[in-house]
Amino acid sequence: SLGWCAGPEEPPPAFYGGEIVAFPLSGGGGTMAALGSDSWWKKTLYLTGGALLAAAAYLLHELLAIRKEEELDSKDAIILHQFSRPRNGVPSLSPFCLKMETYLRMADLPYQNYFDGKLSPQGKMPWIEYNHKKVSGTEFIIDFLEEKLGVNLNKHLGPHERAVSRAVTKMVEEHLYWTLTYCQWVENLHETQKMVSLFGPFSDLLKWIFCHLTKGIVKREMYGHGIGRFSEEEMYTLMEKDMRTLAGLLGDKKYIMGSTVSTVDATVFGHLAQAMWTLPGTRPERLIKGELINLAMYCERIRRKFWPEWHHDDDNTLYESEESSEASKTYSPLQDFSFYSRTETFDEEGNSISQTPDTDYTGHSLFDSDVDMDEYRDHEQCK
């Protein structure tokens, strides 16, 4: 149950799909006899290779071991299966897992996380169980929940807006995703390795093996997709075009399609959050936190509204009043196995219970979802 993210809602890498070639040892006298007939450097090579194979076998066993299935009572309850939390405080290294969990919070649907690492019958992650029905693929999950529970984040959108919303979704999930994945698992692999959650004996070695196996698989899948056939500079050019398109579409609006959140916001946030918080020092991070600052504000706005317990060590703002003591500034961990409902963080009138000291002249947070951007812009022009 690792924070690995494959192609658009694809399963983790099929490590067992590779080939292990066995060379017969001469003489028929067993392994030690064969080693005894070779020079010392060959013995060292054999032993080193054997150690690496043993470590790889242990990793494969941990990843592919058949776990004892636990009975889950999904009657009238949404069970969300996803990869385990990474070690840097971000909910997920998978854009699709983050998209799905954010959508559930946006729709205010109580759910329970289940980090068993078990893929759906279609071999995908994330997936849900509801009333013993298993559904995988975020698009199909959302359609299923809309039909069964009557939720619809897009009911305020017209036909043209729905078409634009879908086009943006496909651009993000089928194009931007790959360039961000390249940055995460190829260029910035060293930093990603620090975030992966993997525990047990030789965890550092196993993480190294896992991440480098993933790197090779990502490069191969990107080549099959077609985008991996371009140079790194060309791929980043495509990434910048996608991000600039999102920035231009967002403009000074609160959300992608206007003043009200819609399904496309869960998709866009799930991907842009990777650039914001999982790719330190990379071109996507510099772009979103520099020239395309409206995208950074957009990510912060969604994080604060729908993830109030998600904090970072480098946060300069808190959901606390200025009078709060340092001792009271304790961060709640991200929700794991307990049921979560967004209504728990709001009062009966729908106002956020928590407050932030980073406010504009109206007393509202510059990142908060209830900021009137037009009002703030007019105020700036008057100054």
PDB file of N, CA and C in Angstrom, residues 104 147 179 235 237 247 357:
ATOM      1  N   LEU A 104     -15.332  13.716  -2.520  1.00  0.00           N
ATOM      2  CA  LEU A 104     -16.220  13.284  -1.443  1.00  0.00           C
ATOM      3  C   LEU A 104     -16.410  14.392  -0.420  1.00  0.00           C
ATOM      4  N   GLU A 147     -25.937   8.878  -9.083  1.00  0.00           N
ATOM      5  CA  GLU A 147     -27.159   8.103  -9.306  1.00  0.00           C
ATOM      6  C   GLU A 147     -27.739   7.565  -8.003  1.00  0.00           C
ATOM      7  N   THR A 179       3.234  14.666 -17.676  1.00  0.00           N
ATOM      8  CA  THR A 179       4.409  15.505 -17.447  1.00  0.00           C
ATOM      9  C   THR A 179       4.689  15.659 -15.958  1.00  0.00           C
ATOM     10  N   MET A 235       8.796  18.108 -23.280  1.00  0.00           N
ATOM     11  CA  MET A 235       7.732  17.695 -22.353  1.00  0.00           C
ATOM     12  C   MET A 235       7.367  18.825 -21.397  1.00  0.00           C
ATOM     13  N   THR A 237       7.701  21.950 -22.010  1.00  0.00           N
ATOM     14  CA  THR A 237       6.989  22.961 -22.793  1.00  0.00           C
ATOM     15  C   THR A 237       5.503  22.640 -22.855  1.00  0.00           C
ATOM     16  N   ALA A 247      -4.459  28.422 -15.851  1.00  0.00           N
ATOM     17  CA  ALA A 247      -4.390  29.747 -15.228  1.00  0.00           C
ATOM     18  C   ALA A 247      -5.246  30.751 -15.980  1.00  0.00           C
ATOM     19  N   PRO A 357      -5.436  34.312  10.307  1.00  0.00           N
ATOM     20  CA  PRO A 357      -4.985  35.692  10.477  1.00  0.00           C
ATOM     21  C   PRO A 357      -4.665  36.389   9.173  1.00  0.00           C
TER      22      PRO A 357
END
